[in-house]
Amino acid sequence: MHLNRRVIVVTGLAAVIAVTALLIRHFVSAQPAPAFRFATVKRGDVQALVSATGTLNAVMTVSVGTQVSGQVSALFVDFNDHVKEGQLLARIEPTIAQQGVADAQANLEKVQAQANQASDDQNRNRALSSDGLIARSTLEQGDSALKVAQADVKSARVALQRAKQNLSFTSIYAPIDGVVVERNVNIGQTVAASLSAPQLFLIANDLSHMQILAHVGESDIDQIKEGQPAKFTVQALPGQTFTGTVQQVRLQSTTADNVVNYTVVVTLENPDGKLLPGMTARVDFLVKSATNVLKVSNAALRYKPSAEVLARFGAATTTSTDATTTTGSSPATATGGGVGGMRARKDQGSGAGDGLGMLYYLDTQGKLQIARVHTGISDGASTELQGQNVAEGMKVIDGLASTTASTSQKSAATPSNPLGGSQPSGGPPGRGF
């Protein structure tokens, strides 16, 4: 009796387990399979760049001011005019300066006459003193008066020279050859030069040779060296790229929003005059480059399969020279770096350019596989690859595609060969190090 009950219980329990398994299998199969998005391993060039912004300027600019105050009476140049050294640019009203010259001239004539009178008086005193007709003290007073008069003449001459110099300052001349970039005054405007010389014009020496003052953060400044090539663009000329060379990395730093920046001077040629002073330039400094190498998108190096993907596509086989596991081995115990083993350990090489990376792909049976690679330089979008298990044209997973129809989802789950061509399940052969 007891035996029959035990048989009935065991039979019922087995039936429940079987039904539960069938329900679970039906539920799993009813779930749409994830659709992968693939990236292709390509061959090409990779350039590592440091980007910064800066302002275009002439190599040498001169601010033209005035040393005298007054009203601007005439302007002889305007914006964008080409000028020669010594060319008359503007004139300050000279009337007051001319009056100053006339006054200094009159004062010089006056003190000169006084000095002549003092000299004549002293000559007479000497004659009288030799005859004993005047006291010695009178002769000494005459000598002192003559010296004072002669000193007054010297002072008056200096004042006359100063007045003439101030008169010459009312004419503003170009100090260099160049182009008038700024004109800050108009006719009739009064300028005051009591404390500092006001700027009337700004002249750029030669706009065919220009420079960019770019601001580079402290985290990247160590990669910038003198003589390094640079490329830049400006908003005014979309689609055009210009080249320059790093001339100087200035030691003086500036801090803005708690970010330390250094000024990098980039020199460039502007023969056709397209580039104008003041334009904002987006500068890319070439710090590393590799030509004709294998590369893949950074998204593929960042991709990690979810638990659902692992459940549907099975355990992965690591295809590398130093660690290999067979398909179907337990992910938890795989020591060769299968999907489970890789996820159980600390992730390595998941980011682009850190020296070690992992790429996921589907083999000819639709099983998920791993190709371990060494990563090189990155340009922000793609990264250089090296490894024996990657080759040009290999298709690797770089994410899950957004699907809207179950048919497309199911088709993505069917076993196919995303590697392109006939590739073995262990990964395509590729060029080694």
PDB file of C-alpha atoms in Angstrom, residues 69-76 88-95 98 169-172 185-191 200:
ATOM      1  CA  SER A  69      45.499 115.214 -26.539  1.00  0.00           C
ATOM      2  CA  GLY A  70      43.199 116.967 -28.921  1.00  0.00           C
ATOM      3  CA  GLN A  71      40.518 116.648 -31.534  1.00  0.00           C
ATOM      4  CA  VAL A  72      40.971 114.403 -34.551  1.00  0.00           C
ATOM      5  CA  SER A  73      40.972 116.795 -37.501  1.00  0.00           C
ATOM      6  CA  ALA A  74      41.717 114.393 -40.363  1.00  0.00           C
ATOM      7  CA  LEU A  75      41.814 110.659 -41.152  1.00  0.00           C
ATOM      8  CA  PHE A  76      43.741 109.396 -44.163  1.00  0.00           C
ATOM      9  CA  LEU A  88      50.446 109.635 -42.608  1.00  0.00           C
ATOM     10  CA  LEU A  89      47.409 108.011 -40.971  1.00  0.00           C
ATOM     11  CA  ALA A  90      45.664 110.820 -39.106  1.00  0.00           C
ATOM     12  CA  ARG A  91      46.153 114.316 -37.734  1.00  0.00           C
ATOM     13  CA  ILE A  92      45.245 115.811 -34.376  1.00  0.00           C
ATOM     14  CA  GLU A  93      44.162 119.476 -34.431  1.00  0.00           C
ATOM     15  CA  PRO A  94      47.562 121.260 -34.297  1.00  0.00           C
ATOM     16  CA  THR A  95      46.458 124.769 -33.254  1.00  0.00           C
ATOM     17  CA  GLN A  98      51.465 125.497 -32.771  1.00  0.00           C
ATOM     18  CA  PHE A 169      52.974 114.264 -32.491  1.00  0.00           C
ATOM     19  CA  THR A 170      49.791 115.752 -33.926  1.00  0.00           C
ATOM     20  CA  SER A 171      50.591 113.874 -37.155  1.00  0.00           C
ATOM     21  CA  ILE A 172      50.120 110.103 -36.738  1.00  0.00           C
ATOM     22  CA  VAL A 185      38.410 107.078 -33.900  1.00  0.00           C
ATOM     23  CA  ASN A 186      36.373 109.336 -36.166  1.00  0.00           C
ATOM     24  CA  ILE A 187      36.892 112.874 -37.386  1.00  0.00           C
ATOM     25  CA  GLY A 188      35.914 115.348 -34.683  1.00  0.00           C
ATOM     26  CA  GLN A 189      36.469 112.903 -31.839  1.00  0.00           C
ATOM     27  CA  THR A 190      38.558 114.160 -28.926  1.00  0.00           C
ATOM     28  CA  VAL A 191      41.284 111.917 -27.577  1.00  0.00           C
ATOM     29  CA  LEU A 200      43.699 104.991 -32.788  1.00  0.00           C
TER      30      LEU A 200
END
